[in-house]
Amino acid sequence: MSEMAALMGPAAELVEFGAGSLQKVRLLLDAMDAPAGYVPIDISGDHLADAARTLARDYPLLHVQPLVADYTAALTLPAKRQGAGQRIGFFPGSTIGNFAPDEALRFLRMAAGVLHGGALLLGADLIKDPAILHAAYSDAQGVTAAFNLNVLARANRELGADFDLTQFAHSAFYNPPLQRIEMHLMALQHQLVRVCGRSFSLPEGFSLHTENSHKFTLDGLQALAVKAGFTPGPVWTDPARLFSVHWLQAPL
Ligand SMILES: C[S@@+](CC[C@H](N)C(=O)[O-])C[C@H]1O[C@@H](n2cnc3c(N)ncnc32)[C@H](O)[C@@H]1O
């Protein structure tokens, strides 16, 4: 963390894409040299406002400017504060892996544009023994299964759907040619469901493909970053090389 903070330099401004509950960023803020500002971006406005209020209370010297926006669309960031140092993007949780490759490139090009002259700190999950991935995405506690099934609960709540959650099974597997974990929900028996006023007949075994989580090699991730206009800098991994964090210098 101290190496990252040294690269950021004094009075840097942080911009977090998909900031969530603003927990991980605290580790970075604590290591940084007098951060000048923090722009947490999230699509979920109410949650962002609450989390930003709590963070601003805990970091009274930090200028916190929450921005409700969709980072897959064109972004306009607030002007950099006078006297601020580099603008550093923060996208830590391997959310980059949830994009299809062309979407990941589009996101990185957008980030290179808004961070010009600064850098992006990017987390990326690495390709590893599929047994480790399977154990994580089909965990014994059923956390990932509950997360996956929640999409049906939300469809029931927000799209007037009538999915019976007990009639779907969570399925996650590594797809080696596409270098990604795929998450599916399999219909346990034939069923009729209504979504947004339309009826769908799902045969037994029908698979709803709910999410992808792409895994990367260090070289593959850096090649993608170069294509988007970044210059790769230092990379940090854990000793087992399961996960990586990349310093990517944005173009001027
Ligand atoms: C898994 S949380 C990550 C939180 C934090 N960055 C971390 O790594 O701990 C993902 C956050 O991204 C937000 N999000 C998802 N898609 C988004 C989008 N297209 N634009 C902006 N925020 C988005 C979600 O609302 C959620 O708060």
PDB file of C-alpha atoms and ligand atoms in Angstrom:
ATOM      1  CA  MET A   1       0.000   0.000   0.000  1.00  0.00           C
ATOM      2  CA  SER A   2       2.832   2.421   0.813  1.00  0.00           C
ATOM      3  CA  GLU A   3       4.379   1.812  -2.648  1.00  0.00           C
ATOM      4  CA  MET A   4       1.053   2.702  -4.254  1.00  0.00           C
ATOM      5  CA  ALA A   5       0.751   5.823  -2.125  1.00  0.00           C
ATOM      6  CA  ALA A   6       4.301   6.875  -3.071  1.00  0.00           C
ATOM      7  CA  LEU A   7       3.424   6.602  -6.777  1.00  0.00           C
ATOM      8  CA  MET A   8       0.332   8.738  -6.230  1.00  0.00           C
ATOM      9  CA  GLY A   9       2.380  11.517  -4.672  1.00  0.00           C
ATOM     10  CA  PRO A  10       1.100  14.291  -2.421  1.00  0.00           C
ATOM     11  CA  ALA A  11      -2.401  15.776  -2.612  1.00  0.00           C
ATOM     12  CA  ALA A  12      -3.692  13.212  -5.132  1.00  0.00           C
ATOM     13  CA  GLU A  13      -7.373  13.033  -6.004  1.00  0.00           C
ATOM     14  CA  LEU A  14      -9.020   9.615  -6.012  1.00  0.00           C
ATOM     15  CA  VAL A  15     -11.870   8.644  -8.311  1.00  0.00           C
ATOM     16  CA  GLU A  16     -13.503   5.294  -7.518  1.00  0.00           C
ATOM     17  CA  PHE A  17     -15.631   3.602 -10.173  1.00  0.00           C
ATOM     18  CA  GLY A  18     -18.464   1.661  -8.476  1.00  0.00           C
ATOM     19  CA  ALA A  19     -17.611   2.774  -4.963  1.00  0.00           C
ATOM     20  CA  GLY A  20     -20.122   0.654  -2.995  1.00  0.00           C
ATOM     21  CA  SER A  21     -19.822   1.036   0.760  1.00  0.00           C
ATOM     22  CA  LEU A  22     -16.484   2.948   0.593  1.00  0.00           C
ATOM     23  CA  GLN A  23     -14.611   0.434   2.748  1.00  0.00           C
ATOM     24  CA  LYS A  24     -11.563  -0.618   0.669  1.00  0.00           C
ATOM     25  CA  VAL A  25     -10.723   2.972  -0.148  1.00  0.00           C
ATOM     26  CA  ARG A  26     -10.046   3.681   3.522  1.00  0.00           C
ATOM     27  CA  LEU A  27      -6.906   1.521   3.358  1.00  0.00           C
ATOM     28  CA  LEU A  28      -5.647   3.638   0.486  1.00  0.00           C
ATOM     29  CA  LEU A  29      -6.653   6.981   2.002  1.00  0.00           C
ATOM     30  CA  ASP A  30      -4.863   6.043   5.235  1.00  0.00           C
ATOM     31  CA  ALA A  31      -1.662   5.328   3.292  1.00  0.00           C
ATOM     32  CA  MET A  32      -1.819   8.437   1.043  1.00  0.00           C
ATOM     33  CA  ASP A  33       0.048  11.696   1.591  1.00  0.00           C
ATOM     34  CA  ALA A  34      -2.651  14.319   2.324  1.00  0.00           C
ATOM     35  CA  PRO A  35      -5.204  13.246  -0.323  1.00  0.00           C
ATOM     36  CA  ALA A  36      -6.883  16.326  -1.762  1.00  0.00           C
ATOM     37  CA  GLY A  37     -10.187  14.827  -2.788  1.00  0.00           C
ATOM     38  CA  TYR A  38     -12.233  11.704  -3.359  1.00  0.00           C
ATOM     39  CA  VAL A  39     -14.926  11.261  -6.020  1.00  0.00           C
ATOM     40  CA  PRO A  40     -16.844   8.023  -5.326  1.00  0.00           C
ATOM     41  CA  ILE A  41     -18.976   7.125  -8.368  1.00  0.00           C
ATOM     42  CA  ASP A  42     -21.921   4.773  -8.022  1.00  0.00           C
ATOM     43  CA  ILE A  43     -25.159   4.101  -9.850  1.00  0.00           C
ATOM     44  CA  SER A  44     -26.990   3.521  -6.570  1.00  0.00           C
ATOM     45  CA  GLY A  45     -27.650   7.069  -5.356  1.00  0.00           C
ATOM     46  CA  ASP A  46     -29.177   6.567  -1.891  1.00  0.00           C
ATOM     47  CA  HIS A  47     -26.541   4.094  -0.775  1.00  0.00           C
ATOM     48  CA  LEU A  48     -23.768   6.338  -2.138  1.00  0.00           C
ATOM     49  CA  ALA A  49     -25.078   9.401  -0.291  1.00  0.00           C
ATOM     50  CA  ASP A  50     -25.178   7.508   3.039  1.00  0.00           C
ATOM     51  CA  ALA A  51     -21.716   5.987   2.580  1.00  0.00           C
ATOM     52  CA  ALA A  52     -20.195   9.327   1.484  1.00  0.00           C
ATOM     53  CA  ARG A  53     -21.662  11.090   4.535  1.00  0.00           C
ATOM     54  CA  THR A  54     -20.085   8.493   6.856  1.00  0.00           C
ATOM     55  CA  LEU A  55     -16.707   8.720   5.098  1.00  0.00           C
ATOM     56  CA  ALA A  56     -16.698  12.534   5.195  1.00  0.00           C
ATOM     57  CA  ARG A  57     -17.385  12.381   8.939  1.00  0.00           C
ATOM     58  CA  ASP A  58     -14.461   9.980   9.464  1.00  0.00           C
ATOM     59  CA  TYR A  59     -12.073  11.988   7.189  1.00  0.00           C
ATOM     60  CA  PRO A  60     -12.894  15.644   7.983  1.00  0.00           C
ATOM     61  CA  LEU A  61      -9.946  17.017   5.939  1.00  0.00           C
ATOM     62  CA  LEU A  62     -10.921  15.105   2.789  1.00  0.00           C
ATOM     63  CA  HIS A  63     -13.080  16.807   0.132  1.00  0.00           C
ATOM     64  CA  VAL A  64     -15.643  14.082  -0.712  1.00  0.00           C
ATOM     65  CA  GLN A  65     -17.703  14.655  -3.881  1.00  0.00           C
ATOM     66  CA  PRO A  66     -20.047  11.691  -4.545  1.00  0.00           C
ATOM     67  CA  LEU A  67     -21.187  11.345  -8.150  1.00  0.00           C
ATOM     68  CA  VAL A  68     -24.270   9.328  -9.094  1.00  0.00           C
ATOM     69  CA  ALA A  69     -23.471   8.036 -12.577  1.00  0.00           C
ATOM     70  CA  ASP A  70     -23.156   4.960 -14.771  1.00  0.00           C
ATOM     71  CA  TYR A  71     -19.479   4.308 -15.481  1.00  0.00           C
ATOM     72  CA  THR A  72     -20.310   2.347 -18.626  1.00  0.00           C
ATOM     73  CA  ALA A  73     -21.554   5.594 -20.195  1.00  0.00           C
ATOM     74  CA  ALA A  74     -19.639   8.815 -20.898  1.00  0.00           C
ATOM     75  CA  LEU A  75     -18.584  10.360 -17.575  1.00  0.00           C
ATOM     76  CA  THR A  76     -18.037  14.000 -16.713  1.00  0.00           C
ATOM     77  CA  LEU A  77     -15.981  14.386 -13.571  1.00  0.00           C
ATOM     78  CA  PRO A  78     -16.007  17.467 -11.358  1.00  0.00           C
ATOM     79  CA  ALA A  79     -13.124  19.857 -12.099  1.00  0.00           C
ATOM     80  CA  LYS A  80      -9.879  19.039 -10.337  1.00  0.00           C
ATOM     81  CA  ARG A  81      -9.397  21.038  -7.143  1.00  0.00           C
ATOM     82  CA  GLN A  82      -6.878  23.843  -7.199  1.00  0.00           C
ATOM     83  CA  GLY A  83      -3.500  22.654  -5.946  1.00  0.00           C
ATOM     84  CA  ALA A  84      -4.483  18.987  -6.291  1.00  0.00           C
ATOM     85  CA  GLY A  85      -1.846  16.518  -7.477  1.00  0.00           C
ATOM     86  CA  GLN A  86      -2.471  13.540  -9.782  1.00  0.00           C
ATOM     87  CA  ARG A  87      -5.969  12.215 -10.415  1.00  0.00           C
ATOM     88  CA  ILE A  88      -5.965   8.489  -9.666  1.00  0.00           C
ATOM     89  CA  GLY A  89      -8.743   6.100 -10.661  1.00  0.00           C
ATOM     90  CA  PHE A  90      -9.519   3.182  -8.342  1.00  0.00           C
ATOM     91  CA  PHE A  91     -11.301   0.069  -9.662  1.00  0.00           C
ATOM     92  CA  PRO A  92     -10.173  -2.594  -7.222  1.00  0.00           C
ATOM     93  CA  GLY A  93     -12.482  -5.592  -7.029  1.00  0.00           C
ATOM     94  CA  SER A  94     -11.907  -7.247 -10.438  1.00  0.00           C
ATOM     95  CA  THR A  95     -15.211  -5.812 -11.660  1.00  0.00           C
ATOM     96  CA  ILE A  96     -13.265  -5.425 -14.930  1.00  0.00           C
ATOM     97  CA  GLY A  97     -13.795  -9.204 -15.231  1.00  0.00           C
ATOM     98  CA  ASN A  98     -17.577  -8.804 -15.331  1.00  0.00           C
ATOM     99  CA  PHE A  99     -17.297  -7.031 -18.680  1.00  0.00           C
ATOM    100  CA  ALA A 100     -17.065  -8.846 -22.013  1.00  0.00           C
ATOM    101  CA  PRO A 101     -13.597  -8.156 -23.533  1.00  0.00           C
ATOM    102  CA  ASP A 102     -14.906  -5.390 -25.836  1.00  0.00           C
ATOM    103  CA  GLU A 103     -16.756  -3.778 -22.911  1.00  0.00           C
ATOM    104  CA  ALA A 104     -13.601  -3.937 -20.759  1.00  0.00           C
ATOM    105  CA  LEU A 105     -11.674  -2.145 -23.506  1.00  0.00           C
ATOM    106  CA  ARG A 106     -14.423   0.501 -23.796  1.00  0.00           C
ATOM    107  CA  PHE A 107     -14.352   1.061 -20.021  1.00  0.00           C
ATOM    108  CA  LEU A 108     -10.546   1.340 -19.955  1.00  0.00           C
ATOM    109  CA  ARG A 109     -10.583   3.834 -22.864  1.00  0.00           C
ATOM    110  CA  MET A 110     -13.138   5.943 -20.985  1.00  0.00           C
ATOM    111  CA  ALA A 111     -10.995   5.762 -17.806  1.00  0.00           C
ATOM    112  CA  ALA A 112      -7.829   6.708 -19.742  1.00  0.00           C
ATOM    113  CA  GLY A 113      -9.699   9.774 -21.028  1.00  0.00           C
ATOM    114  CA  VAL A 114     -11.012  11.047 -17.700  1.00  0.00           C
ATOM    115  CA  LEU A 115      -7.762  10.293 -15.822  1.00  0.00           C
ATOM    116  CA  HIS A 116      -5.410  11.881 -18.399  1.00  0.00           C
ATOM    117  CA  GLY A 117      -2.099  12.770 -16.805  1.00  0.00           C
ATOM    118  CA  GLY A 118      -2.870  10.533 -13.820  1.00  0.00           C
ATOM    119  CA  ALA A 119      -3.173   6.786 -13.398  1.00  0.00           C
ATOM    120  CA  LEU A 120      -5.548   3.898 -12.733  1.00  0.00           C
ATOM    121  CA  LEU A 121      -5.154   1.391  -9.894  1.00  0.00           C
ATOM    122  CA  LEU A 122      -6.896  -1.680 -11.262  1.00  0.00           C
ATOM    123  CA  GLY A 123      -7.611  -4.975  -9.511  1.00  0.00           C
ATOM    124  CA  ALA A 124      -7.801  -8.091 -11.714  1.00  0.00           C
ATOM    125  CA  ASP A 125      -8.401 -11.690 -10.699  1.00  0.00           C
ATOM    126  CA  LEU A 126      -5.851 -14.058 -12.246  1.00  0.00           C
ATOM    127  CA  ILE A 127      -6.233 -17.367 -14.068  1.00  0.00           C
ATOM    128  CA  LYS A 128      -5.626 -20.149 -11.561  1.00  0.00           C
ATOM    129  CA  ASP A 129      -6.385 -23.809 -10.867  1.00  0.00           C
ATOM    130  CA  PRO A 130     -10.090 -24.224 -11.790  1.00  0.00           C
ATOM    131  CA  ALA A 131     -10.587 -26.205  -8.546  1.00  0.00           C
ATOM    132  CA  ILE A 132      -9.844 -23.016  -6.572  1.00  0.00           C
ATOM    133  CA  LEU A 133     -12.296 -21.061  -8.717  1.00  0.00           C
ATOM    134  CA  HIS A 134     -14.999 -23.719  -8.385  1.00  0.00           C
ATOM    135  CA  ALA A 135     -14.588 -23.756  -4.597  1.00  0.00           C
ATOM    136  CA  ALA A 136     -14.976 -19.948  -4.537  1.00  0.00           C
ATOM    137  CA  TYR A 137     -17.986 -19.700  -6.847  1.00  0.00           C
ATOM    138  CA  SER A 138     -19.819 -22.739  -5.453  1.00  0.00           C
ATOM    139  CA  ASP A 139     -18.876 -22.113  -1.830  1.00  0.00           C
ATOM    140  CA  ALA A 140     -20.061 -24.530   0.859  1.00  0.00           C
ATOM    141  CA  GLN A 141     -21.858 -21.743   2.766  1.00  0.00           C
ATOM    142  CA  GLY A 142     -23.993 -21.013  -0.322  1.00  0.00           C
ATOM    143  CA  VAL A 143     -23.103 -17.308  -0.339  1.00  0.00           C
ATOM    144  CA  THR A 144     -22.556 -17.150  -4.127  1.00  0.00           C
ATOM    145  CA  ALA A 145     -25.685 -19.240  -4.763  1.00  0.00           C
ATOM    146  CA  ALA A 146     -27.763 -16.784  -2.690  1.00  0.00           C
ATOM    147  CA  PHE A 147     -26.139 -13.864  -4.573  1.00  0.00           C
ATOM    148  CA  ASN A 148     -26.989 -15.503  -7.909  1.00  0.00           C
ATOM    149  CA  LEU A 149     -30.601 -16.339  -6.953  1.00  0.00           C
ATOM    150  CA  ASN A 150     -31.077 -12.762  -5.754  1.00  0.00           C
ATOM    151  CA  VAL A 151     -31.397 -11.699  -9.404  1.00  0.00           C
ATOM    152  CA  LEU A 152     -34.690 -13.632  -9.545  1.00  0.00           C
ATOM    153  CA  ALA A 153     -35.853 -12.077  -6.260  1.00  0.00           C
ATOM    154  CA  ARG A 154     -35.122  -8.632  -7.709  1.00  0.00           C
ATOM    155  CA  ALA A 155     -36.955  -9.503 -10.947  1.00  0.00           C
ATOM    156  CA  ASN A 156     -39.961 -10.526  -8.816  1.00  0.00           C
ATOM    157  CA  ARG A 157     -39.776  -7.266  -6.898  1.00  0.00           C
ATOM    158  CA  GLU A 158     -38.911  -4.840  -9.670  1.00  0.00           C
ATOM    159  CA  LEU A 159     -40.187  -6.409 -12.911  1.00  0.00           C
ATOM    160  CA  GLY A 160     -43.417  -7.962 -11.641  1.00  0.00           C
ATOM    161  CA  ALA A 161     -42.002 -11.461 -12.263  1.00  0.00           C
ATOM    162  CA  ASP A 162     -43.145 -14.612 -10.462  1.00  0.00           C
ATOM    163  CA  PHE A 163     -40.026 -16.800 -10.312  1.00  0.00           C
ATOM    164  CA  ASP A 164     -40.171 -19.564  -7.695  1.00  0.00           C
ATOM    165  CA  LEU A 165     -36.616 -19.417  -6.315  1.00  0.00           C
ATOM    166  CA  THR A 166     -36.822 -22.979  -4.992  1.00  0.00           C
ATOM    167  CA  GLN A 167     -37.162 -24.204  -8.583  1.00  0.00           C
ATOM    168  CA  PHE A 168     -33.730 -22.982  -9.748  1.00  0.00           C
ATOM    169  CA  ALA A 169     -30.263 -24.295  -8.932  1.00  0.00           C
ATOM    170  CA  HIS A 170     -27.092 -22.215  -8.881  1.00  0.00           C
ATOM    171  CA  SER A 171     -24.429 -23.478 -11.275  1.00  0.00           C
ATOM    172  CA  ALA A 172     -20.943 -22.001 -11.735  1.00  0.00           C
ATOM    173  CA  PHE A 173     -18.090 -23.389 -13.812  1.00  0.00           C
ATOM    174  CA  TYR A 174     -14.845 -22.283 -15.429  1.00  0.00           C
ATOM    175  CA  ASN A 175     -14.944 -21.985 -19.215  1.00  0.00           C
ATOM    176  CA  PRO A 176     -11.231 -22.376 -20.194  1.00  0.00           C
ATOM    177  CA  PRO A 177     -11.357 -21.149 -23.831  1.00  0.00           C
ATOM    178  CA  LEU A 178     -13.128 -17.958 -22.753  1.00  0.00           C
ATOM    179  CA  GLN A 179     -11.081 -17.675 -19.524  1.00  0.00           C
ATOM    180  CA  ARG A 180     -14.141 -16.969 -17.426  1.00  0.00           C
ATOM    181  CA  ILE A 181     -16.322 -18.278 -14.662  1.00  0.00           C
ATOM    182  CA  GLU A 182     -19.902 -18.494 -15.867  1.00  0.00           C
ATOM    183  CA  MET A 183     -22.790 -18.336 -13.435  1.00  0.00           C
ATOM    184  CA  HIS A 184     -26.113 -19.848 -14.422  1.00  0.00           C
ATOM    185  CA  LEU A 185     -29.476 -20.622 -12.834  1.00  0.00           C
ATOM    186  CA  MET A 186     -30.860 -23.965 -14.016  1.00  0.00           C
ATOM    187  CA  ALA A 187     -34.596 -24.682 -14.046  1.00  0.00           C
ATOM    188  CA  LEU A 188     -35.156 -27.798 -11.892  1.00  0.00           C
ATOM    189  CA  GLN A 189     -38.381 -28.627 -13.716  1.00  0.00           C
ATOM    190  CA  HIS A 190     -40.468 -27.289 -16.571  1.00  0.00           C
ATOM    191  CA  GLN A 191     -42.083 -24.025 -15.520  1.00  0.00           C
ATOM    192  CA  LEU A 192     -44.063 -21.073 -16.800  1.00  0.00           C
ATOM    193  CA  VAL A 193     -42.922 -17.675 -15.576  1.00  0.00           C
ATOM    194  CA  ARG A 194     -44.200 -14.173 -16.172  1.00  0.00           C
ATOM    195  CA  VAL A 195     -41.815 -11.203 -16.497  1.00  0.00           C
ATOM    196  CA  CYS A 196     -42.978  -7.675 -17.387  1.00  0.00           C
ATOM    197  CA  GLY A 197     -46.384  -9.022 -18.377  1.00  0.00           C
ATOM    198  CA  ARG A 198     -44.955 -11.641 -20.796  1.00  0.00           C
ATOM    199  CA  SER A 199     -45.036 -15.417 -20.289  1.00  0.00           C
ATOM    200  CA  PHE A 200     -42.015 -17.663 -20.789  1.00  0.00           C
ATOM    201  CA  SER A 201     -41.976 -21.447 -20.877  1.00  0.00           C
ATOM    202  CA  LEU A 202     -38.726 -22.771 -19.399  1.00  0.00           C
ATOM    203  CA  PRO A 203     -38.103 -26.491 -19.948  1.00  0.00           C
ATOM    204  CA  GLU A 204     -36.403 -28.556 -17.235  1.00  0.00           C
ATOM    205  CA  GLY A 205     -32.644 -27.900 -17.407  1.00  0.00           C
ATOM    206  CA  PHE A 206     -33.108 -24.491 -19.084  1.00  0.00           C
ATOM    207  CA  SER A 207     -30.184 -22.283 -18.149  1.00  0.00           C
ATOM    208  CA  LEU A 208     -30.405 -18.589 -17.361  1.00  0.00           C
ATOM    209  CA  HIS A 209     -26.869 -17.228 -17.882  1.00  0.00           C
ATOM    210  CA  THR A 210     -26.622 -14.581 -15.156  1.00  0.00           C
ATOM    211  CA  GLU A 211     -22.986 -13.454 -14.918  1.00  0.00           C
ATOM    212  CA  ASN A 212     -19.454 -13.858 -16.239  1.00  0.00           C
ATOM    213  CA  SER A 213     -16.271 -13.238 -14.310  1.00  0.00           C
ATOM    214  CA  HIS A 214     -13.280 -13.146 -16.639  1.00  0.00           C
ATOM    215  CA  LYS A 215      -9.857 -14.124 -15.337  1.00  0.00           C
ATOM    216  CA  PHE A 216      -6.609 -12.639 -16.646  1.00  0.00           C
ATOM    217  CA  THR A 217      -2.925 -13.280 -17.108  1.00  0.00           C
ATOM    218  CA  LEU A 218      -0.682 -10.363 -16.128  1.00  0.00           C
ATOM    219  CA  ASP A 219       0.411  -9.976 -19.768  1.00  0.00           C
ATOM    220  CA  GLY A 220      -3.155 -10.221 -21.065  1.00  0.00           C
ATOM    221  CA  LEU A 221      -4.394  -7.505 -18.730  1.00  0.00           C
ATOM    222  CA  GLN A 222      -1.487  -5.230 -19.586  1.00  0.00           C
ATOM    223  CA  ALA A 223      -2.011  -5.758 -23.330  1.00  0.00           C
ATOM    224  CA  LEU A 224      -5.648  -4.704 -22.913  1.00  0.00           C
ATOM    225  CA  ALA A 225      -4.553  -1.623 -20.948  1.00  0.00           C
ATOM    226  CA  VAL A 226      -2.033  -0.654 -23.651  1.00  0.00           C
ATOM    227  CA  LYS A 227      -4.768  -0.965 -26.287  1.00  0.00           C
ATOM    228  CA  ALA A 228      -6.827   1.490 -24.217  1.00  0.00           C
ATOM    229  CA  GLY A 229      -3.952   4.011 -24.132  1.00  0.00           C
ATOM    230  CA  PHE A 230      -2.377   3.265 -20.727  1.00  0.00           C
ATOM    231  CA  THR A 231       1.289   2.604 -20.029  1.00  0.00           C
ATOM    232  CA  PRO A 232       1.603  -0.302 -17.571  1.00  0.00           C
ATOM    233  CA  GLY A 233       3.656   0.336 -14.434  1.00  0.00           C
ATOM    234  CA  PRO A 234       4.214  -1.801 -11.336  1.00  0.00           C
ATOM    235  CA  VAL A 235       2.022  -4.834 -10.621  1.00  0.00           C
ATOM    236  CA  TRP A 236       1.391  -6.257  -7.167  1.00  0.00           C
ATOM    237  CA  THR A 237       0.222  -9.835  -6.536  1.00  0.00           C
ATOM    238  CA  ASP A 238      -0.231 -12.017  -3.475  1.00  0.00           C
ATOM    239  CA  PRO A 239       2.467 -14.719  -3.017  1.00  0.00           C
ATOM    240  CA  ALA A 240       0.265 -17.405  -4.608  1.00  0.00           C
ATOM    241  CA  ARG A 241      -0.420 -15.128  -7.625  1.00  0.00           C
ATOM    242  CA  LEU A 242      -4.181 -15.449  -7.267  1.00  0.00           C
ATOM    243  CA  PHE A 243      -4.978 -11.739  -7.615  1.00  0.00           C
ATOM    244  CA  SER A 244      -3.251  -8.695  -9.084  1.00  0.00           C
ATOM    245  CA  VAL A 245      -3.336  -4.924  -8.703  1.00  0.00           C
ATOM    246  CA  HIS A 246      -1.971  -2.867 -11.619  1.00  0.00           C
ATOM    247  CA  TRP A 247      -0.640   0.677 -11.794  1.00  0.00           C
ATOM    248  CA  LEU A 248      -1.603   1.949 -15.229  1.00  0.00           C
ATOM    249  CA  GLN A 249      -0.303   5.372 -16.252  1.00  0.00           C
ATOM    250  CA  ALA A 250      -2.930   7.327 -18.175  1.00  0.00           C
ATOM    251  CA  PRO A 251      -1.943   9.269 -21.294  1.00  0.00           C
ATOM    252  CA  LEU A 252      -1.349  13.021 -20.987  1.00  0.00           C
TER     253      LEU A 252
HETATM  254  C1  LIG B   1     -19.105  -4.946  -5.596  1.00  0.00           C
HETATM  255  S1  LIG B   1     -19.336  -3.256  -5.271  1.00  0.00           S
HETATM  256  C2  LIG B   1     -17.651  -2.753  -5.197  1.00  0.00           C
HETATM  257  C3  LIG B   1     -17.398  -1.743  -4.128  1.00  0.00           C
HETATM  258  C4  LIG B   1     -15.933  -1.289  -3.976  1.00  0.00           C
HETATM  259  N1  LIG B   1     -15.422  -0.646  -5.175  1.00  0.00           N
HETATM  260  C5  LIG B   1     -15.051  -2.448  -3.598  1.00  0.00           C
HETATM  261  O1  LIG B   1     -14.315  -2.951  -4.447  1.00  0.00           O
HETATM  262  O2  LIG B   1     -15.102  -2.863  -2.441  1.00  0.00           O
HETATM  263  C6  LIG B   1     -19.835  -2.674  -6.860  1.00  0.00           C
HETATM  264  C7  LIG B   1     -20.504  -1.306  -6.829  1.00  0.00           C
HETATM  265  O3  LIG B   1     -20.553  -0.826  -8.180  1.00  0.00           O
HETATM  266  C8  LIG B   1     -21.803  -0.224  -8.406  1.00  0.00           C
HETATM  267  N2  LIG B   1     -22.059  -0.306  -9.843  1.00  0.00           N
HETATM  268  C9  LIG B   1     -22.353  -1.420 -10.563  1.00  0.00           C
HETATM  269  N3  LIG B   1     -22.490  -1.119 -11.865  1.00  0.00           N
HETATM  270  C10 LIG B   1     -22.268   0.227 -11.973  1.00  0.00           C
HETATM  271  C11 LIG B   1     -22.247   1.131 -13.079  1.00  0.00           C
HETATM  272  N4  LIG B   1     -22.480   0.711 -14.324  1.00  0.00           N
HETATM  273  N5  LIG B   1     -21.976   2.429 -12.833  1.00  0.00           N
HETATM  274  C12 LIG B   1     -21.748   2.866 -11.564  1.00  0.00           C
HETATM  275  N6  LIG B   1     -21.734   2.044 -10.480  1.00  0.00           N
HETATM  276  C13 LIG B   1     -21.990   0.743 -10.680  1.00  0.00           C
HETATM  277  C14 LIG B   1     -22.780  -0.993  -7.544  1.00  0.00           C
HETATM  278  O4  LIG B   1     -23.916  -0.200  -7.240  1.00  0.00           O
HETATM  279  C15 LIG B   1     -21.928  -1.341  -6.314  1.00  0.00           C
HETATM  280  O5  LIG B   1     -22.083  -0.371  -5.299  1.00  0.00           O
END
